[in-house]
Short mmCIF file of N, CA and C in Angstrom, two decimals:
data_model
loop_
_atom_site.label_atom_id
_atom_site.label_comp_id
_atom_site.label_asym_id
_atom_site.label_seq_id
_atom_site.Cartn_x
_atom_site.Cartn_y
_atom_site.Cartn_z
N UNK A 112 -62.40 -139.49 34.19
CA UNK A 112 -62.45 -140.93 34.00
C UNK A 112 -61.67 -141.35 32.75
N UNK A 113 -61.83 -140.58 31.66
CA UNK A 113 -61.08 -140.89 30.44
C UNK A 113 -59.59 -140.74 30.67
N UNK A 114 -59.21 -139.75 31.47
CA UNK A 114 -57.80 -139.53 31.78
C UNK A 114 -57.21 -140.72 32.51
N UNK A 115 -57.98 -141.28 33.43
CA UNK A 115 -57.54 -142.45 34.20
C UNK A 115 -57.33 -143.64 33.27
N UNK A 116 -58.23 -143.79 32.30
CA UNK A 116 -58.11 -144.88 31.33
C UNK A 116 -56.87 -144.71 30.46
N UNK A 117 -56.57 -143.47 30.05
CA UNK A 117 -55.38 -143.21 29.24
C UNK A 117 -54.11 -143.51 30.03
N UNK A 118 -54.15 -143.17 31.33
CA UNK A 118 -52.98 -143.43 32.19
C UNK A 118 -52.73 -144.93 32.31
N UNK A 119 -53.79 -145.71 32.48
CA UNK A 119 -53.67 -147.16 32.58
C UNK A 119 -53.16 -147.73 31.26
N UNK A 120 -53.70 -147.24 30.15
CA UNK A 120 -53.25 -147.71 28.84
C UNK A 120 -51.77 -147.39 28.62
N UNK A 121 -51.35 -146.18 29.06
CA UNK A 121 -49.95 -145.79 28.91
C UNK A 121 -49.05 -146.68 29.75
N UNK A 122 -49.44 -146.94 30.98
CA UNK A 122 -48.64 -147.82 31.85
C UNK A 122 -48.55 -149.23 31.28
N UNK A 123 -49.64 -149.68 30.67
CA UNK A 123 -49.65 -151.01 30.05
C UNK A 123 -48.68 -151.04 28.87
N UNK A 124 -48.68 -150.00 28.06
CA UNK A 124 -47.74 -149.92 26.93
C UNK A 124 -46.30 -149.93 27.42
N UNK A 125 -46.03 -149.18 28.50
CA UNK A 125 -44.68 -149.14 29.07
C UNK A 125 -44.28 -150.53 29.54
N UNK A 126 -45.18 -151.20 30.23
CA UNK A 126 -44.89 -152.54 30.75
C UNK A 126 -44.60 -153.52 29.61
N UNK A 127 -45.38 -153.44 28.56
CA UNK A 127 -45.16 -154.33 27.41
C UNK A 127 -43.83 -154.02 26.73
N UNK A 128 -43.54 -152.74 26.55
CA UNK A 128 -42.28 -152.34 25.93
C UNK A 128 -41.10 -152.85 26.75
N UNK A 129 -41.12 -152.59 28.04
CA UNK A 129 -40.01 -152.98 28.92
C UNK A 129 -39.84 -154.49 28.93
N UNK A 130 -40.94 -155.22 28.91
CA UNK A 130 -40.82 -156.68 28.96
C UNK A 130 -40.32 -157.26 27.63
N UNK A 131 -40.48 -156.53 26.55
CA UNK A 131 -40.06 -157.04 25.24
C UNK A 131 -38.65 -156.63 24.82
N UNK A 132 -38.06 -155.66 25.48
CA UNK A 132 -36.72 -155.23 25.05
C UNK A 132 -35.60 -155.97 25.76
N UNK A 133 -35.94 -156.75 26.75
CA UNK A 133 -34.94 -157.56 27.43
C UNK A 133 -34.04 -156.75 28.36
N UNK A 134 -33.12 -157.45 29.03
CA UNK A 134 -32.23 -156.81 30.02
C UNK A 134 -31.32 -155.77 29.39
N UNK A 135 -30.75 -156.12 28.26
CA UNK A 135 -29.82 -155.19 27.60
C UNK A 135 -30.55 -153.91 27.17
N UNK A 136 -31.72 -154.07 26.58
CA UNK A 136 -32.51 -152.91 26.18
C UNK A 136 -32.94 -152.08 27.37
N UNK A 137 -33.33 -152.75 28.45
CA UNK A 137 -33.75 -152.03 29.66
C UNK A 137 -32.58 -151.24 30.24
N UNK A 138 -31.40 -151.85 30.25
CA UNK A 138 -30.22 -151.15 30.77
C UNK A 138 -29.88 -149.92 29.92
N UNK A 139 -30.04 -150.03 28.61
CA UNK A 139 -29.84 -148.87 27.75
C UNK A 139 -30.85 -147.76 28.09
N UNK A 140 -32.10 -148.15 28.22
CA UNK A 140 -33.13 -147.17 28.59
C UNK A 140 -32.80 -146.51 29.92
N UNK A 141 -32.36 -147.29 30.89
CA UNK A 141 -32.00 -146.73 32.20
C UNK A 141 -30.90 -145.69 32.06
N UNK A 142 -29.91 -145.98 31.24
CA UNK A 142 -28.80 -145.03 31.08
C UNK A 142 -29.27 -143.75 30.39
N UNK A 143 -30.24 -143.85 29.51
CA UNK A 143 -30.74 -142.67 28.80
C UNK A 143 -31.73 -141.86 29.64
N UNK A 144 -32.38 -142.52 30.61
CA UNK A 144 -33.38 -141.83 31.45
C UNK A 144 -32.74 -141.03 32.59
N UNK A 145 -31.47 -141.26 32.85
CA UNK A 145 -30.82 -140.55 33.94
C UNK A 145 -31.26 -141.11 35.28
N UNK A 146 -31.70 -140.26 36.17
CA UNK A 146 -32.07 -140.65 37.54
C UNK A 146 -33.40 -141.41 37.56
N UNK A 147 -34.31 -141.05 36.69
CA UNK A 147 -35.65 -141.65 36.67
C UNK A 147 -35.60 -143.08 36.15
N UNK A 148 -36.51 -143.91 36.63
CA UNK A 148 -36.65 -145.28 36.13
C UNK A 148 -37.42 -145.25 34.82
N UNK A 149 -37.07 -146.11 33.89
CA UNK A 149 -37.84 -146.17 32.65
C UNK A 149 -39.33 -146.44 32.89
N UNK A 150 -39.64 -147.25 33.89
CA UNK A 150 -41.04 -147.58 34.18
C UNK A 150 -41.82 -146.40 34.75
N UNK A 151 -41.11 -145.35 35.16
CA UNK A 151 -41.78 -144.14 35.66
C UNK A 151 -42.01 -143.13 34.54
N UNK A 152 -41.50 -143.42 33.36
CA UNK A 152 -41.65 -142.53 32.21
C UNK A 152 -42.92 -142.91 31.45
N UNK A 153 -43.43 -141.99 30.67
CA UNK A 153 -44.56 -142.28 29.80
C UNK A 153 -44.09 -143.05 28.57
N UNK A 154 -45.02 -143.71 27.93
CA UNK A 154 -44.70 -144.49 26.73
C UNK A 154 -44.12 -143.60 25.63
N UNK A 155 -44.73 -142.44 25.42
CA UNK A 155 -44.25 -141.53 24.36
C UNK A 155 -42.81 -141.10 24.62
N UNK A 156 -42.48 -140.82 25.88
CA UNK A 156 -41.12 -140.40 26.22
C UNK A 156 -40.11 -141.54 25.96
N UNK A 157 -40.49 -142.76 26.33
CA UNK A 157 -39.60 -143.90 26.08
C UNK A 157 -39.42 -144.18 24.59
N UNK A 158 -40.52 -144.06 23.86
CA UNK A 158 -40.45 -144.27 22.41
C UNK A 158 -39.53 -143.24 21.77
N UNK A 159 -39.64 -141.98 22.22
CA UNK A 159 -38.78 -140.92 21.69
C UNK A 159 -37.32 -141.19 22.03
N UNK A 160 -37.03 -141.61 23.26
CA UNK A 160 -35.66 -141.94 23.64
C UNK A 160 -35.09 -143.03 22.74
N UNK A 161 -35.85 -144.09 22.54
CA UNK A 161 -35.39 -145.19 21.70
C UNK A 161 -35.17 -144.74 20.25
N UNK A 162 -36.12 -143.98 19.72
CA UNK A 162 -36.01 -143.51 18.34
C UNK A 162 -34.82 -142.57 18.18
N UNK A 163 -34.66 -141.62 19.10
CA UNK A 163 -33.57 -140.66 19.01
C UNK A 163 -32.20 -141.32 19.09
N UNK A 164 -32.09 -142.37 19.89
CA UNK A 164 -30.79 -143.01 20.07
C UNK A 164 -30.51 -144.13 19.07
N UNK A 165 -31.53 -144.83 18.67
CA UNK A 165 -31.31 -145.97 17.79
C UNK A 165 -31.54 -145.66 16.31
N UNK A 166 -32.31 -144.61 16.03
CA UNK A 166 -32.56 -144.20 14.64
C UNK A 166 -32.48 -142.68 14.54
N UNK A 167 -31.32 -142.12 14.82
CA UNK A 167 -31.23 -140.65 14.80
C UNK A 167 -31.42 -140.10 13.39
N UNK A 168 -31.99 -138.91 13.32
CA UNK A 168 -32.14 -138.25 12.03
C UNK A 168 -30.78 -137.75 11.57
N UNK A 169 -30.49 -137.91 10.29
CA UNK A 169 -29.21 -137.41 9.78
C UNK A 169 -29.17 -135.88 9.79
N UNK A 170 -27.99 -135.29 9.78
CA UNK A 170 -27.89 -133.82 9.77
C UNK A 170 -28.56 -133.22 8.54
N UNK A 171 -29.33 -132.17 8.75
CA UNK A 171 -30.07 -131.52 7.67
C UNK A 171 -29.14 -131.04 6.56
N UNK A 172 -28.01 -130.45 6.92
CA UNK A 172 -27.09 -129.90 5.91
C UNK A 172 -26.61 -130.99 4.96
N UNK A 173 -26.25 -132.15 5.49
CA UNK A 173 -25.77 -133.23 4.61
C UNK A 173 -26.91 -133.79 3.76
N UNK A 174 -28.11 -133.85 4.31
CA UNK A 174 -29.25 -134.34 3.54
C UNK A 174 -29.61 -133.37 2.42
N UNK A 175 -29.51 -132.07 2.70
CA UNK A 175 -29.79 -131.09 1.65
C UNK A 175 -28.73 -131.13 0.56
N UNK A 176 -27.49 -131.35 0.95
CA UNK A 176 -26.42 -131.49 -0.04
C UNK A 176 -26.72 -132.66 -0.97
N UNK A 177 -27.06 -133.81 -0.39
CA UNK A 177 -27.40 -134.99 -1.19
C UNK A 177 -28.61 -134.71 -2.08
N UNK A 178 -29.61 -134.03 -1.52
CA UNK A 178 -30.81 -133.69 -2.27
C UNK A 178 -30.46 -132.91 -3.53
N UNK A 179 -29.60 -131.92 -3.39
CA UNK A 179 -29.24 -131.06 -4.53
C UNK A 179 -28.38 -131.77 -5.57
N UNK A 180 -27.92 -132.98 -5.26
CA UNK A 180 -27.13 -133.77 -6.22
C UNK A 180 -27.99 -134.70 -7.06
N UNK A 181 -29.26 -134.86 -6.71
CA UNK A 181 -30.12 -135.82 -7.40
C UNK A 181 -30.39 -135.36 -8.83
N UNK A 182 -30.14 -136.27 -9.76
CA UNK A 182 -30.39 -136.03 -11.18
C UNK A 182 -31.02 -137.28 -11.77
N UNK A 183 -31.79 -137.09 -12.83
CA UNK A 183 -32.41 -138.22 -13.49
C UNK A 183 -31.34 -139.10 -14.12
N UNK A 184 -31.44 -140.38 -13.88
CA UNK A 184 -30.47 -141.34 -14.43
C UNK A 184 -30.87 -141.74 -15.84
N UNK A 185 -29.89 -142.18 -16.58
CA UNK A 185 -30.14 -142.65 -17.95
C UNK A 185 -31.15 -143.79 -17.92
N UNK A 186 -32.20 -143.67 -18.72
CA UNK A 186 -33.22 -144.71 -18.81
C UNK A 186 -34.24 -144.68 -17.68
N UNK A 187 -34.10 -143.77 -16.75
CA UNK A 187 -35.03 -143.70 -15.61
C UNK A 187 -36.29 -142.93 -16.01
N UNK A 188 -37.43 -143.50 -15.73
CA UNK A 188 -38.70 -142.85 -16.04
C UNK A 188 -38.97 -141.68 -15.11
N UNK A 189 -39.87 -140.82 -15.53
CA UNK A 189 -40.19 -139.63 -14.74
C UNK A 189 -40.80 -139.98 -13.38
N UNK A 190 -41.63 -141.01 -13.33
CA UNK A 190 -42.23 -141.43 -12.05
C UNK A 190 -41.17 -141.82 -11.04
N UNK A 191 -40.24 -142.65 -11.49
CA UNK A 191 -39.19 -143.14 -10.59
C UNK A 191 -38.26 -142.00 -10.17
N UNK A 192 -37.95 -141.14 -11.11
CA UNK A 192 -37.09 -139.99 -10.81
C UNK A 192 -37.75 -139.09 -9.76
N UNK A 193 -39.03 -138.78 -9.93
CA UNK A 193 -39.73 -137.93 -8.96
C UNK A 193 -39.78 -138.62 -7.60
N UNK A 194 -39.96 -139.91 -7.58
CA UNK A 194 -39.97 -140.65 -6.31
C UNK A 194 -38.61 -140.54 -5.62
N UNK A 195 -37.52 -140.61 -6.38
CA UNK A 195 -36.18 -140.46 -5.79
C UNK A 195 -35.96 -139.05 -5.25
N UNK A 196 -36.47 -138.04 -5.97
CA UNK A 196 -36.36 -136.65 -5.50
C UNK A 196 -37.09 -136.52 -4.16
N UNK A 197 -38.30 -137.05 -4.10
CA UNK A 197 -39.07 -136.97 -2.84
C UNK A 197 -38.38 -137.72 -1.71
N UNK A 198 -37.84 -138.87 -2.00
CA UNK A 198 -37.13 -139.65 -0.97
C UNK A 198 -35.89 -138.89 -0.48
N UNK A 199 -35.20 -138.24 -1.39
CA UNK A 199 -34.00 -137.47 -1.00
C UNK A 199 -34.36 -136.29 -0.12
N UNK A 200 -35.58 -135.81 -0.21
CA UNK A 200 -36.03 -134.65 0.59
C UNK A 200 -36.54 -135.05 1.97
N UNK A 201 -36.57 -136.32 2.25
CA UNK A 201 -37.19 -136.84 3.48
C UNK A 201 -36.70 -136.16 4.75
N UNK A 202 -35.42 -135.93 4.89
CA UNK A 202 -34.86 -135.35 6.12
C UNK A 202 -34.33 -133.93 5.89
N UNK A 203 -34.78 -133.28 4.84
CA UNK A 203 -34.26 -131.94 4.51
C UNK A 203 -34.94 -130.81 5.28
N UNK A 204 -36.06 -131.09 5.89
CA UNK A 204 -36.75 -130.09 6.72
C UNK A 204 -37.06 -128.82 5.93
N UNK A 205 -37.67 -128.98 4.77
CA UNK A 205 -37.99 -127.84 3.92
C UNK A 205 -39.23 -127.07 4.39
N UNK A 206 -40.04 -127.69 5.23
CA UNK A 206 -41.22 -127.01 5.75
C UNK A 206 -42.15 -126.52 4.66
N UNK A 207 -42.51 -125.23 4.73
CA UNK A 207 -43.45 -124.64 3.78
C UNK A 207 -42.90 -124.59 2.35
N UNK A 208 -41.60 -124.77 2.20
CA UNK A 208 -40.97 -124.71 0.87
C UNK A 208 -40.85 -126.08 0.22
N UNK A 209 -41.41 -127.10 0.84
CA UNK A 209 -41.26 -128.48 0.37
C UNK A 209 -41.61 -128.62 -1.12
N UNK A 210 -42.81 -128.20 -1.51
CA UNK A 210 -43.22 -128.40 -2.90
C UNK A 210 -42.34 -127.65 -3.88
N UNK A 211 -41.98 -126.42 -3.55
CA UNK A 211 -41.14 -125.66 -4.49
C UNK A 211 -39.74 -126.26 -4.59
N UNK A 212 -39.22 -126.79 -3.50
CA UNK A 212 -37.90 -127.43 -3.55
C UNK A 212 -37.95 -128.72 -4.37
N UNK A 213 -39.00 -129.51 -4.19
CA UNK A 213 -39.15 -130.74 -4.97
C UNK A 213 -39.27 -130.39 -6.45
N UNK A 214 -40.10 -129.40 -6.75
CA UNK A 214 -40.30 -128.97 -8.13
C UNK A 214 -38.98 -128.50 -8.75
N UNK A 215 -38.25 -127.64 -8.04
CA UNK A 215 -36.99 -127.12 -8.55
C UNK A 215 -35.98 -128.23 -8.83
N UNK A 216 -35.87 -129.19 -7.89
CA UNK A 216 -34.91 -130.28 -8.08
C UNK A 216 -35.36 -131.18 -9.22
N UNK A 217 -36.66 -131.43 -9.30
CA UNK A 217 -37.20 -132.26 -10.38
C UNK A 217 -36.85 -131.65 -11.73
N UNK A 218 -37.14 -130.37 -11.89
CA UNK A 218 -36.88 -129.68 -13.17
C UNK A 218 -35.38 -129.60 -13.42
N UNK A 219 -34.63 -129.16 -12.43
CA UNK A 219 -33.19 -128.96 -12.60
C UNK A 219 -32.40 -130.22 -12.88
N UNK A 220 -32.92 -131.36 -12.44
CA UNK A 220 -32.20 -132.61 -12.63
C UNK A 220 -32.65 -133.45 -13.80
N UNK A 221 -33.60 -132.93 -14.58
CA UNK A 221 -34.07 -133.69 -15.74
C UNK A 221 -32.93 -133.93 -16.72
N UNK A 222 -32.86 -135.14 -17.25
CA UNK A 222 -31.79 -135.47 -18.20
C UNK A 222 -32.10 -134.98 -19.61
N UNK A 223 -33.37 -134.82 -19.95
CA UNK A 223 -33.76 -134.36 -21.28
C UNK A 223 -33.73 -132.83 -21.29
N UNK A 224 -32.74 -132.27 -21.99
CA UNK A 224 -32.56 -130.81 -22.01
C UNK A 224 -33.76 -130.08 -22.60
N UNK A 225 -34.39 -130.66 -23.60
CA UNK A 225 -35.55 -130.00 -24.21
C UNK A 225 -36.72 -129.92 -23.23
N UNK A 226 -36.94 -130.99 -22.51
CA UNK A 226 -38.00 -130.99 -21.50
C UNK A 226 -37.68 -130.00 -20.39
N UNK A 227 -36.44 -130.02 -19.93
CA UNK A 227 -36.01 -129.09 -18.88
C UNK A 227 -36.19 -127.65 -19.33
N UNK A 228 -35.72 -127.32 -20.54
CA UNK A 228 -35.84 -125.95 -21.06
C UNK A 228 -37.30 -125.54 -21.22
N UNK A 229 -38.13 -126.47 -21.66
CA UNK A 229 -39.56 -126.20 -21.81
C UNK A 229 -40.16 -125.79 -20.44
N UNK A 230 -39.79 -126.52 -19.40
CA UNK A 230 -40.30 -126.22 -18.06
C UNK A 230 -39.71 -124.91 -17.51
N UNK A 231 -38.43 -124.70 -17.75
CA UNK A 231 -37.79 -123.48 -17.25
C UNK A 231 -38.34 -122.23 -17.92
N UNK A 232 -38.84 -122.36 -19.14
CA UNK A 232 -39.40 -121.23 -19.86
C UNK A 232 -40.91 -121.11 -19.73
N UNK A 233 -41.49 -121.88 -18.84
CA UNK A 233 -42.94 -121.85 -18.63
C UNK A 233 -43.34 -120.48 -18.08
N UNK A 234 -44.40 -119.93 -18.62
CA UNK A 234 -44.86 -118.60 -18.17
C UNK A 234 -45.79 -118.69 -16.97
N UNK A 235 -46.26 -119.88 -16.66
CA UNK A 235 -47.10 -120.06 -15.47
C UNK A 235 -46.26 -120.65 -14.35
N UNK A 236 -46.57 -120.28 -13.11
CA UNK A 236 -45.81 -120.83 -11.98
C UNK A 236 -45.95 -122.36 -11.93
N UNK A 237 -44.87 -123.02 -11.65
CA UNK A 237 -44.87 -124.48 -11.60
C UNK A 237 -45.02 -124.99 -10.18
N UNK A 238 -45.79 -126.04 -10.03
CA UNK A 238 -45.81 -126.84 -8.82
C UNK A 238 -45.20 -128.18 -9.21
N UNK A 239 -44.97 -129.03 -8.26
CA UNK A 239 -44.44 -130.35 -8.60
C UNK A 239 -45.40 -131.07 -9.54
N UNK A 240 -46.68 -131.00 -9.25
CA UNK A 240 -47.69 -131.70 -10.07
C UNK A 240 -47.71 -131.15 -11.50
N UNK A 241 -47.72 -129.83 -11.64
CA UNK A 241 -47.78 -129.27 -13.00
C UNK A 241 -46.47 -129.52 -13.75
N UNK A 242 -45.35 -129.44 -13.07
CA UNK A 242 -44.06 -129.72 -13.71
C UNK A 242 -44.02 -131.17 -14.19
N UNK A 243 -44.49 -132.07 -13.36
CA UNK A 243 -44.51 -133.48 -13.74
C UNK A 243 -45.41 -133.70 -14.96
N UNK A 244 -46.63 -133.15 -14.90
CA UNK A 244 -47.57 -133.31 -16.01
C UNK A 244 -47.01 -132.73 -17.32
N UNK A 245 -46.40 -131.56 -17.24
CA UNK A 245 -45.84 -130.93 -18.44
C UNK A 245 -44.65 -131.73 -18.97
N UNK A 246 -43.85 -132.28 -18.06
CA UNK A 246 -42.70 -133.10 -18.48
C UNK A 246 -43.17 -134.37 -19.19
N UNK A 247 -44.19 -135.00 -18.64
CA UNK A 247 -44.74 -136.21 -19.27
C UNK A 247 -45.28 -135.86 -20.65
N UNK A 248 -46.04 -134.76 -20.74
CA UNK A 248 -46.61 -134.36 -22.03
C UNK A 248 -45.51 -134.04 -23.04
N UNK A 249 -44.48 -133.35 -22.61
CA UNK A 249 -43.38 -132.96 -23.52
C UNK A 249 -42.64 -134.19 -24.01
N UNK A 250 -42.40 -135.14 -23.13
CA UNK A 250 -41.66 -136.35 -23.53
C UNK A 250 -42.51 -137.28 -24.37
N UNK A 251 -43.82 -137.11 -24.34
CA UNK A 251 -44.71 -137.94 -25.17
C UNK A 251 -45.05 -137.27 -26.50
N UNK A 252 -44.49 -136.06 -26.74
CA UNK A 252 -44.73 -135.36 -28.01
C UNK A 252 -44.20 -136.14 -29.19
#
């Protein structure tokens, strides 16, 4: 019974989507669906088609290149700099290495050489959180 309800909800979502994208949008969906009609597809499949074609993810290699170029700007606070590092990692697909990559870029791109050296010479393993906290403490010395 729950399955039947989910199927009805999915068909309703498809109907709403198709009615809101207009003729041009529907024709695009038809071309991407191949032989099948868009209305015969599930909502998740149509959403994926639209996302993949209209908002494709950038190539990982180019995103990683950009990520490795991020450095703290003159006058930029540590909070803002860390936010830029995280934003640059958005499409890098670091997986299980995400925190260590963020931490490494954060430390490596610091503009204050004394703070950077202090973190690089730390005897305890750094995470992004500990590197940030130590950087804030060092800059407030």
